[in-house]
XYZ file of N, CA and C in Angstrom:
762
model
N -59.403 0.742 57.942
C -58.965 -0.197 56.931
C -59.528 -1.578 57.245
N -60.217 -2.167 56.307
C -60.859 -3.453 56.524
C -59.815 -4.554 56.662
N -60.092 -5.516 57.565
C -59.238 -6.683 57.736
C -59.974 -7.899 57.191
N -59.210 -8.920 56.860
C -59.832 -10.171 56.439
C -58.946 -11.316 56.878
N -59.511 -12.503 56.945
C -58.749 -13.682 57.335
C -58.826 -14.700 56.221
N -57.739 -15.475 56.059
C -57.695 -16.449 54.981
C -57.475 -15.777 53.641
N -57.595 -16.558 52.578
C -57.430 -16.026 51.225
C -58.735 -15.395 50.774
N -58.621 -14.190 50.193
C -59.791 -13.413 49.823
C -59.578 -12.833 48.434
N -60.613 -12.813 47.575
C -60.439 -12.230 46.225
C -60.065 -10.752 46.311
N -58.927 -10.414 45.733
C -58.409 -9.053 45.835
C -57.881 -8.564 44.493
N -57.745 -7.250 44.405
C -57.047 -6.612 43.293
C -55.704 -6.115 43.807
N -54.644 -6.405 43.041
C -53.293 -5.966 43.395
C -52.820 -4.933 42.382
N -52.332 -3.813 42.874
C -51.763 -2.759 42.036
C -50.336 -2.508 42.501
N -49.380 -2.731 41.622
C -47.979 -2.537 41.972
C -47.374 -1.467 41.081
N -46.580 -0.582 41.655
C -45.891 0.463 40.890
C -44.436 0.507 41.315
N -43.589 0.946 40.405
C -42.151 1.032 40.661
C -41.587 2.189 39.850
N -40.729 2.987 40.474
C -40.117 4.126 39.793
C -38.958 3.661 38.927
N -38.961 4.083 37.688
C -37.915 3.702 36.735
C -36.594 4.373 37.090
N -35.493 3.624 36.985
C -34.125 4.146 37.137
C -33.895 4.785 38.497
N -34.551 4.256 39.511
C -34.420 4.820 40.860
C -32.986 4.725 41.374
N -32.346 3.578 41.146
C -31.021 3.357 41.687
C -29.951 4.267 41.120
N -30.223 4.879 39.972
C -29.249 5.776 39.360
C -29.272 7.185 39.922
N -30.208 7.451 40.849
C -30.310 8.778 41.446
C -29.429 8.889 42.685
N -29.078 10.122 43.034
C -28.313 10.304 44.263
C -29.235 10.177 45.480
N -28.635 10.219 46.680
C -29.399 9.963 47.903
C -30.549 10.949 48.072
N -30.296 12.200 47.778
C -31.329 13.223 47.974
C -32.510 12.999 47.041
N -32.216 12.662 45.790
C -33.295 12.425 44.833
C -34.067 11.158 45.192
N -33.394 10.122 45.677
C -34.093 8.916 46.087
C -35.055 9.208 47.233
N -34.606 10.022 48.174
C -35.472 10.406 49.292
C -36.681 11.200 48.797
N -36.461 12.068 47.820
C -37.547 12.860 47.256
C -38.578 11.964 46.568
N -38.097 10.962 45.815
C -39.008 10.035 45.139
C -39.855 9.284 46.153
N -39.211 8.822 47.237
C -39.963 8.096 48.260
C -41.012 8.987 48.930
N -40.719 10.265 49.033
C -41.681 11.206 49.614
C -42.816 11.499 48.648
N -42.504 11.661 47.368
C -43.494 12.131 46.397
C -44.371 11.010 45.833
N -43.821 9.799 45.701
C -44.572 8.731 45.045
C -45.918 8.444 45.711
N -45.988 8.188 47.025
C -47.300 7.908 47.620
C -48.267 9.083 47.529
N -47.746 10.295 47.503
C -48.622 11.470 47.400
C -49.209 11.583 45.994
N -48.417 11.264 44.984
C -48.926 11.257 43.615
C -50.010 10.185 43.469
N -49.767 9.015 44.021
C -50.754 7.936 43.952
C -52.038 8.306 44.694
N -51.904 8.961 45.830
C -53.088 9.361 46.603
C -53.895 10.419 45.872
N -53.217 11.386 45.240
C -53.948 12.409 44.488
C -54.683 11.781 43.298
N -54.054 10.828 42.643
C -54.722 10.149 41.528
C -55.950 9.396 42.013
N -55.843 8.757 43.174
C -56.990 8.027 43.726
C -58.121 8.978 44.089
N -57.788 10.097 44.719
C -58.826 11.071 45.074
C -59.509 11.609 43.831
N -58.738 11.857 42.781
C -59.336 12.343 41.544
C -60.287 11.339 40.924
N -60.069 10.064 41.243
C -60.925 9.000 40.718
C -62.101 8.733 41.641
N -62.075 9.303 42.836
C -63.128 9.045 43.803
C -62.891 7.783 44.605
N -61.631 7.328 44.682
C -61.289 6.126 45.432
C -60.599 6.512 46.733
N -60.787 5.708 47.761
C -60.245 5.991 49.093
C -59.080 5.053 49.374
N -57.856 5.582 49.243
C -56.678 4.733 49.454
C -56.488 4.343 50.917
N -57.190 5.007 51.817
C -57.092 4.615 53.218
C -57.710 3.242 53.450
N -58.513 2.783 52.504
C -59.130 1.468 52.594
C -58.287 0.391 51.920
N -57.141 0.768 51.351
C -56.257 -0.196 50.697
C -55.194 -0.650 51.696
N -54.786 -1.884 51.583
C -53.644 -2.379 52.341
C -52.400 -2.106 51.495
N -51.509 -1.280 52.001
C -50.377 -0.807 51.209
C -49.063 -1.299 51.812
N -48.247 -1.879 50.964
C -46.929 -2.359 51.362
C -45.870 -1.540 50.626
N -45.280 -0.532 51.280
C -44.264 0.304 50.614
C -42.904 -0.389 50.617
N -42.106 -0.044 49.626
C -40.749 -0.582 49.542
C -39.876 0.412 48.778
N -39.563 1.520 49.438
C -38.708 2.514 48.805
C -39.377 3.135 47.603
N -38.882 2.790 46.414
C -39.434 3.350 45.183
C -40.561 2.495 44.633
N -40.979 1.467 45.376
C -42.065 0.591 44.944
C -43.230 0.685 45.923
N -44.388 0.268 45.425
C -45.540 0.137 46.311
C -46.449 -0.958 45.777
N -46.912 -1.798 46.688
C -47.921 -2.802 46.355
C -49.167 -2.490 47.167
N -50.262 -2.225 46.481
C -51.542 -1.948 47.139
C -52.493 -3.108 46.861
N -53.147 -3.582 47.905
C -54.062 -4.718 47.803
C -55.363 -4.343 48.494
N -56.468 -4.651 47.846
C -57.754 -4.458 48.525
C -58.764 -5.453 47.992
N -59.692 -5.892 48.843
C -60.710 -6.842 48.397
C -61.470 -6.306 47.192
N -61.797 -7.187 46.274
C -62.525 -6.773 45.075
C -63.904 -6.270 45.481
N -64.197 -5.023 45.055
C -65.443 -4.384 45.483
C -66.191 -3.734 44.322
N -65.838 -4.115 43.105
C -66.524 -3.558 41.941
C -65.853 -2.339 41.354
N -64.754 -1.882 41.957
C -64.085 -0.675 41.454
C -62.958 -0.991 40.471
N -62.745 -2.257 40.147
C -61.608 -2.604 39.295
C -61.628 -1.891 37.939
N -62.761 -1.782 37.243
C -62.743 -1.018 35.988
C -62.293 0.427 36.184
N -62.634 1.040 37.308
C -62.204 2.413 37.562
C -60.704 2.472 37.820
N -60.148 1.443 38.427
C -58.700 1.401 38.632
C -57.970 1.317 37.298
N -58.445 0.434 36.441
C -57.806 0.218 35.141
C -57.947 1.444 34.249
N -59.039 2.118 34.337
C -59.362 3.222 33.435
C -59.106 4.580 34.088
N -59.974 4.993 35.007
C -59.916 6.343 35.568
C -58.671 6.573 36.427
N -58.331 5.603 37.290
C -57.176 5.796 38.156
C -55.897 5.938 37.336
N -55.740 5.088 36.334
C -54.549 5.182 35.485
C -54.515 6.519 34.765
N -55.658 6.988 34.280
C -55.708 8.270 33.582
C -55.307 9.418 34.518
N -55.828 9.400 35.739
C -55.474 10.443 36.703
C -54.009 10.337 37.114
N -53.498 9.118 37.203
C -52.095 8.950 37.557
C -51.181 9.533 36.477
N -51.527 9.299 35.223
C -50.761 9.884 34.121
C -50.798 11.407 34.194
N -51.963 11.972 34.494
C -52.094 13.430 34.590
C -51.257 13.976 35.745
N -51.263 13.272 36.877
C -50.458 13.717 38.026
C -48.963 13.658 37.700
N -48.540 12.607 37.022
C -47.128 12.499 36.642
C -46.739 13.580 35.645
N -47.638 13.880 34.721
C -47.352 14.921 33.733
C -47.162 16.268 34.423
N -48.030 16.572 35.378
C -47.902 17.843 36.109
C -46.626 17.857 36.938
N -46.341 16.768 37.611
C -45.150 16.674 38.457
C -43.887 16.830 37.614
N -43.816 16.108 36.509
C -42.610 16.141 35.676
C -42.464 17.447 34.914
N -43.576 18.138 34.690
C -43.511 19.402 33.976
C -42.773 20.485 34.746
N -42.612 20.274 36.046
C -41.923 21.255 36.885
C -40.459 20.893 37.113
N -39.994 19.819 36.443
C -38.645 19.329 36.695
C -37.848 19.185 35.413
N -36.526 19.217 35.567
C -35.666 18.969 34.418
C -35.812 17.509 34.029
N -35.512 17.157 32.770
C -35.713 15.774 32.296
C -35.064 14.716 33.178
N -33.897 14.994 33.724
C -33.214 13.987 34.534
C -33.871 13.759 35.889
N -34.794 14.642 36.271
C -35.481 14.512 37.566
C -36.926 14.049 37.402
N -37.285 13.574 36.207
C -38.640 13.071 35.996
C -38.884 11.807 36.815
N -40.134 11.600 37.177
C -40.546 10.334 37.772
C -41.345 9.561 36.732
N -40.829 8.424 36.335
C -41.496 7.564 35.356
C -41.798 6.240 36.045
N -43.002 5.757 35.874
C -43.453 4.593 36.622
C -43.751 3.402 35.721
N -43.440 2.227 36.240
C -43.934 0.967 35.693
C -45.044 0.509 36.624
N -46.112 -0.042 36.067
C -47.244 -0.463 36.887
C -47.804 -1.781 36.385
N -48.389 -2.542 37.301
C -49.018 -3.821 36.960
C -50.261 -4.004 37.808
N -51.302 -4.577 37.211
C -52.554 -4.845 37.923
C -52.953 -6.293 37.673
N -53.268 -7.004 38.749
C -53.688 -8.401 38.673
C -54.742 -8.615 39.752
N -55.506 -9.693 39.660
C -56.444 -9.997 40.732
C -56.497 -11.502 40.982
N -56.960 -11.849 42.178
C -57.050 -13.242 42.582
C -56.992 -13.351 44.093
N -56.929 -14.578 44.616
C -56.918 -14.767 46.075
C -55.618 -14.255 46.706
N -55.760 -13.508 47.801
C -54.621 -12.968 48.542
C -54.890 -13.176 50.031
N -53.826 -13.474 50.766
C -53.937 -13.587 52.221
C -53.115 -12.484 52.876
N -53.702 -11.827 53.849
C -52.985 -10.842 54.641
C -52.159 -11.609 55.666
N -50.838 -11.691 55.433
C -49.955 -12.524 56.243
C -49.201 -11.691 57.273
N -48.373 -12.373 58.071
C -47.680 -11.705 59.178
C -46.685 -10.652 58.703
N -46.098 -10.840 57.538
C -45.061 -9.920 57.077
C -45.398 -9.349 55.701
N -46.679 -9.152 55.450
C -47.101 -8.614 54.152
C -48.265 -9.397 53.582
N -48.129 -9.834 52.337
C -49.190 -10.540 51.643
C -48.671 -11.884 51.149
N -49.564 -12.851 51.073
C -49.193 -14.181 50.615
C -50.134 -14.618 49.499
N -49.608 -15.475 48.622
C -50.429 -16.036 47.557
C -49.812 -15.840 46.186
N -50.165 -16.724 45.274
C -49.609 -16.653 43.913
C -50.036 -15.384 43.193
N -51.170 -14.781 43.573
C -51.614 -13.539 42.948
C -50.596 -12.421 43.173
N -50.086 -12.332 44.389
C -49.089 -11.313 44.710
C -47.790 -11.579 43.960
N -47.396 -12.864 43.890
C -46.167 -13.218 43.179
C -46.290 -12.862 41.701
N -47.415 -13.196 41.096
C -47.621 -12.884 39.676
C -47.588 -11.385 39.434
N -48.200 -10.610 40.321
C -48.168 -9.145 40.188
C -46.736 -8.635 40.198
N -45.915 -9.187 41.088
C -44.511 -8.773 41.169
C -43.753 -9.149 39.902
N -44.055 -10.296 39.331
C -43.379 -10.727 38.106
C -43.799 -9.844 36.921
N -45.053 -9.467 36.868
C -45.496 -8.548 35.818
C -44.749 -7.223 35.939
N -44.608 -6.738 37.165
C -43.968 -5.444 37.386
C -42.496 -5.464 36.961
N -41.842 -6.601 37.113
C -40.419 -6.689 36.760
C -40.198 -7.142 35.324
N -41.267 -7.264 34.543
C -41.149 -7.727 33.159
C -40.344 -6.751 32.309
N -39.535 -7.298 31.422
C -38.749 -6.449 30.515
C -39.645 -5.655 29.575
N -40.886 -6.094 29.374
C -41.784 -5.366 28.478
C -42.037 -3.947 28.981
N -42.131 -3.771 30.290
C -42.340 -2.435 30.838
C -41.090 -1.573 30.678
N -39.927 -2.149 30.922
C -38.673 -1.408 30.728
C -38.525 -0.991 29.268
N -38.782 -1.945 28.353
C -38.645 -1.648 26.923
C -39.636 -0.581 26.479
N -40.846 -0.629 27.031
C -41.873 0.336 26.632
C -41.466 1.756 27.000
N -40.908 1.954 28.190
C -40.468 3.291 28.595
C -39.245 3.731 27.807
N -38.403 2.781 27.441
C -37.233 3.134 26.638
C -37.653 3.534 25.227
N -38.627 2.827 24.669
C -39.107 3.127 23.321
C -39.867 4.444 23.282
N -40.622 4.728 24.338
C -41.451 5.934 24.399
C -40.869 6.881 25.444
N -39.856 7.631 25.033
C -39.135 8.479 25.981
C -40.032 9.551 26.593
N -41.071 9.959 25.889
C -41.956 10.987 26.416
C -43.020 10.454 27.347
N -43.109 9.132 27.503
C -44.139 8.539 28.352
C -43.715 8.582 29.813
N -44.688 8.792 30.688
C -44.429 8.809 32.129
C -44.851 7.513 32.799
N -45.611 6.658 32.073
C -46.140 5.434 32.673
C -46.241 4.334 31.629
N -45.863 3.125 32.036
C -46.116 1.923 31.235
C -46.840 0.940 32.133
N -47.879 0.297 31.604
C -48.782 -0.528 32.407
C -48.932 -1.911 31.809
N -48.941 -2.924 32.679
C -49.283 -4.285 32.279
C -50.514 -4.729 33.055
N -51.518 -5.199 32.333
C -52.669 -5.846 32.943
C -52.523 -7.346 32.775
N -52.823 -8.098 33.810
C -52.865 -9.543 33.641
C -53.984 -9.891 32.670
N -53.902 -11.065 32.089
C -54.919 -11.479 31.127
C -56.308 -11.502 31.772
N -56.384 -11.955 33.032
C -57.673 -12.005 33.719
C -58.265 -10.610 33.894
N -57.437 -9.653 34.313
C -57.923 -8.286 34.509
C -58.347 -7.679 33.182
N -57.514 -7.866 32.150
C -57.838 -7.313 30.833
C -59.188 -7.833 30.338
N -59.399 -9.130 30.449
C -60.630 -9.723 29.904
C -61.863 -9.333 30.720
N -61.694 -9.133 32.014
C -62.853 -8.800 32.844
C -63.174 -7.313 32.859
N -62.255 -6.476 32.362
C -62.506 -5.029 32.352
C -62.533 -4.473 30.930
N -61.397 -4.495 30.252
C -61.319 -3.904 28.905
C -62.114 -4.716 27.901
N -61.774 -6.008 27.761
C -62.474 -6.852 26.790
C -63.945 -7.019 27.161
N -64.242 -6.929 28.448
C -65.629 -7.047 28.892
C -66.460 -5.807 28.634
N -65.832 -4.740 28.157
C -66.563 -3.521 27.823
C -66.925 -2.659 29.017
N -66.180 -2.793 30.116
C -66.507 -2.046 31.327
C -65.643 -0.806 31.516
N -64.860 -0.438 30.502
C -64.045 0.771 30.567
C -64.215 1.550 29.268
N -63.580 2.708 29.192
C -63.584 3.487 27.952
C -62.443 3.064 27.035
N -61.661 2.075 27.441
C -60.505 1.608 26.683
C -60.928 0.576 25.649
N -60.051 0.357 24.669
C -60.332 -0.637 23.640
C -59.100 -1.505 23.435
N -59.282 -2.595 22.716
C -58.170 -3.504 22.433
C -57.033 -2.794 21.712
N -57.353 -1.762 20.929
C -56.326 -1.039 20.186
C -55.374 -0.281 21.103
N -55.769 -0.082 22.375
C -54.913 0.612 23.326
C -53.839 -0.307 23.915
N -53.932 -1.608 23.639
C -53.071 -2.583 24.290
C -52.379 -3.481 23.261
N -51.279 -4.082 23.706
C -50.616 -5.120 22.926
C -50.416 -6.329 23.821
N -50.735 -7.506 23.296
C -50.589 -8.734 24.058
C -49.125 -9.172 24.058
N -48.613 -9.510 25.230
C -47.228 -9.957 25.369
C -47.205 -11.202 26.253
N -46.101 -11.905 26.205
C -45.871 -13.044 27.091
C -44.796 -12.667 28.089
N -45.141 -12.747 29.357
C -44.204 -12.423 30.425
C -43.549 -13.708 30.908
N -42.229 -13.724 30.879
C -41.462 -14.861 31.401
C -40.467 -14.319 32.426
N -40.810 -14.434 33.690
C -39.970 -13.958 34.783
C -39.901 -15.036 35.854
N -38.703 -15.577 36.053
C -38.483 -16.624 37.054
C -39.451 -17.778 36.805
N -40.276 -18.110 37.818
C -41.182 -19.254 37.664
C -42.475 -18.891 36.944
N -42.646 -17.625 36.594
C -43.903 -17.153 36.012
C -43.834 -17.076 34.491
N -44.806 -17.641 33.833
C -45.006 -17.441 32.396
C -46.487 -17.156 32.192
N -46.792 -15.967 31.730
C -48.192 -15.556 31.655
C -48.412 -14.579 30.511
N -49.618 -14.610 29.969
C -50.044 -13.637 28.975
C -50.458 -12.365 29.709
N -50.056 -11.223 29.189
C -50.436 -9.943 29.783
C -50.669 -8.934 28.669
N -51.184 -7.774 29.058
C -51.568 -6.755 28.069
C -50.891 -5.441 28.414
N -50.106 -4.944 27.469
C -49.266 -3.765 27.661
C -49.945 -2.513 27.121
N -49.912 -1.452 27.936
C -50.417 -0.146 27.519
C -49.414 0.925 27.920
N -49.179 1.872 27.011
C -48.397 3.064 27.323
C -49.342 4.242 27.088
N -50.057 4.694 28.124
C -51.086 5.727 27.937
C -50.549 6.957 27.220
N -51.271 7.362 26.180
C -50.874 8.511 25.384
C -49.890 8.181 24.292
N -49.428 6.932 24.254
C -48.447 6.525 23.248
C -48.858 5.194 22.630
N -50.146 4.964 22.517
C -50.636 3.736 21.929
C -50.138 3.605 20.488
N -49.795 2.408 20.105
C -49.313 2.160 18.749
C -47.815 2.321 18.610
N -47.121 2.696 19.710
C -45.665 2.861 19.654
C -45.004 1.895 20.624
N -45.469 0.655 20.610
C -44.903 -0.365 21.472
C -43.654 -0.968 20.824
N -42.781 -1.585 21.634
C -41.678 -2.340 21.062
C -42.212 -3.475 20.202
N -41.364 -4.042 19.348
C -41.794 -5.111 18.448
C -42.392 -6.262 19.232
N -43.444 -6.837 18.696
C -44.116 -7.948 19.354
C -43.208 -9.166 19.372
N -43.344 -9.963 20.452
C -42.514 -11.154 20.541
C -43.319 -12.427 20.630
N -44.617 -12.311 20.783
C -45.449 -13.495 20.908
C -46.055 -13.883 19.579
N -46.688 -15.069 19.521
C -47.345 -15.487 18.290
C -48.481 -14.566 17.932
N -48.740 -14.472 16.646
C -49.776 -13.538 16.179
C -51.120 -13.840 16.804
N -51.359 -15.098 17.151
C -52.662 -15.459 17.713
C -52.891 -14.823 19.070
N -51.810 -14.394 19.749
C -51.959 -13.799 21.070
C -52.333 -12.332 20.992
N -52.118 -11.720 19.853
C -52.324 -10.284 19.753
C -53.741 -9.950 19.324
N -54.251 -8.771 19.685
C -55.584 -8.386 19.247
C -55.662 -8.393 17.732
N -56.723 -8.969 17.199
C -56.909 -9.042 15.766
C -57.860 -7.943 15.297
N -57.659 -7.408 14.096
C -58.556 -6.372 13.592
C -59.952 -6.917 13.406
N -60.979 -6.093 13.642
C -62.347 -6.553 13.477
C -62.659 -6.834 12.022
N -63.623 -7.708 11.807
C -64.069 -8.033 10.459
C -65.500 -7.593 10.287
N -65.921 -7.493 9.017
C -67.275 -7.060 8.716
C -68.156 -8.226 8.300
N -67.577 -9.407 8.194
C -68.346 -10.557 7.772
C -68.828 -11.356 8.949
N -69.250 -12.608 8.654
C -69.716 -13.474 9.708
C -68.543 -13.860 10.591
N -68.791 -14.137 11.889
C -67.699 -14.480 12.790
C -66.907 -15.668 12.264
N -65.589 -15.478 12.225
C -64.722 -16.571 11.839
C -64.584 -16.790 10.358
N -65.200 -15.928 9.490
C -65.106 -16.189 8.056
C -63.911 -15.504 7.423
N -63.152 -14.702 8.234
C -61.925 -14.088 7.730
C -62.163 -12.919 6.805
N -63.391 -12.423 6.711
C -63.663 -11.303 5.820
C -62.955 -10.053 6.299
N -62.471 -9.237 5.387
C -61.790 -7.993 5.738
C -62.808 -6.900 6.001
N -62.410 -5.936 6.811
C -63.273 -4.786 7.067
C -63.460 -3.990 5.780
N -64.639 -3.415 5.619
C -64.929 -2.646 4.410
C -64.369 -1.238 4.516
N -63.859 -0.737 3.403
C -63.332 0.625 3.346
C -63.891 1.346 2.110
N -65.135 0.989 1.697
C -65.681 1.544 0.461
C -66.670 2.675 0.724
N -66.514 3.393 1.849
C -67.411 4.498 2.141
C -67.216 5.625 1.125
N -68.309 6.275 0.800
C -68.262 7.404 -0.124
C -68.418 8.698 0.658
N -67.544 9.642 0.322
C -67.500 10.884 1.070
C -68.838 11.590 1.143
N -69.617 11.561 0.035
C -70.865 12.323 0.030
C -71.947 11.652 0.860
N -71.712 10.392 1.293
C -72.726 9.681 2.062
C -72.404 9.616 3.555
N -71.264 10.167 3.948
C -70.873 10.080 5.354
C -71.606 11.135 6.167
N -72.164 10.717 7.300
C -72.838 11.639 8.210
C -71.830 12.116 9.246
N -71.747 13.431 9.443
C -70.770 14.018 10.356
C -71.497 14.808 11.430
N -71.120 14.572 12.705
C -71.654 15.352 13.818
C -70.614 16.367 14.260
N -71.026 17.593 14.423
C -70.126 18.656 14.864
C -70.451 19.012 16.313
N -69.449 18.948 17.190
C -69.621 19.317 18.585
C -68.985 20.683 18.806
N -69.739 21.588 19.382
C -69.238 22.954 19.603
C -68.797 23.184 21.041
N -68.886 22.152 21.866
C -68.458 22.251 23.263
C -67.931 20.893 23.686
N -67.150 20.841 24.783
C -66.639 19.545 25.254
C -67.767 18.567 25.528
N -67.575 17.326 25.143
C -68.577 16.280 25.325
C -67.933 15.112 26.058
N -68.565 14.653 27.156
C -68.063 13.506 27.908
C -68.689 12.245 27.323
N -67.884 11.454 26.600
C -68.381 10.241 25.953
C -67.976 8.979 26.700
N -67.502 9.132 27.944
C -67.134 7.945 28.684
C -68.356 7.056 28.867
N -68.210 5.786 28.495
C -69.322 4.861 28.598
C -70.247 4.897 27.404
N -70.008 5.818 26.470
C -70.840 5.900 25.280
C -70.231 5.166 24.103
N -70.988 5.080 23.037
C -70.521 4.414 21.816
C -70.684 5.377 20.661
N -69.631 5.602 19.880
C -69.670 6.457 18.721
C -69.422 5.607 17.492
N -70.326 5.659 16.518
C -70.160 4.849 15.322
C -69.942 5.720 14.098
N -69.230 5.192 13.130
C -68.968 5.889 11.883
C -69.366 4.957 10.755
N -70.095 5.485 9.813
C -70.507 4.658 8.679
C -71.096 5.513 7.589
N -71.460 4.896 6.494
C -72.053 5.625 5.377
C -73.544 5.380 5.319
N -74.224 6.275 4.649
C -75.668 6.155 4.547
C -76.053 4.901 3.775
N -75.165 4.400 2.944
C -75.457 3.223 2.150
C -75.207 1.917 2.866
N -74.813 1.984 4.181
C -74.605 0.759 4.953
C -73.174 0.306 4.966
């Protein structure tokens, strides 16, 4: 595991098990045993080495920190996807009351490896995102979801908005997090349940806006005048991996 001194640009990933305190002692012990193993399997499926992460466990929570090394888009995209798959498999073997449902937050910025954990406003902000009511509300609204995720505005813009993942703005909703001393814009995703977020609470300007077909900033609406006989359709007869690709839909008439 790599060491560093002073403040260093890092990515922070925090997770917390929903409704942990409502479980009995045996179930709490089981969650503490299973959570790091689920996270490790998701990392291996993504091709990431968690042995290189600095991990701070806390019962049903975990904060993982590692120097930024170019893998952040894979964390936001592939790791989250594998984590959802691992949770789905895990929960599929259990009764509904024994499901493990996670809240997660990802942020980046300067972090210091301190004597009793991690230091820096980046770590504090990650913790505030994780405790945001938006994550609690998202899991309550989407009872079938196993994971709710918040990306900090910086992470969202450098990965999703930057076009470095297979995700799009439509997968997220912009929210304002107000927790203790923290007030920050963040981006909420409930993988597999996009479009079923709780009601928005921020100004409309904070939320992703629908694309337009006119010149930038002219307010033109997207066109919907395609004619069925002019649409070109591609038929795939086998699974196709389109990660990193672009698929367009349009009419022959433009």
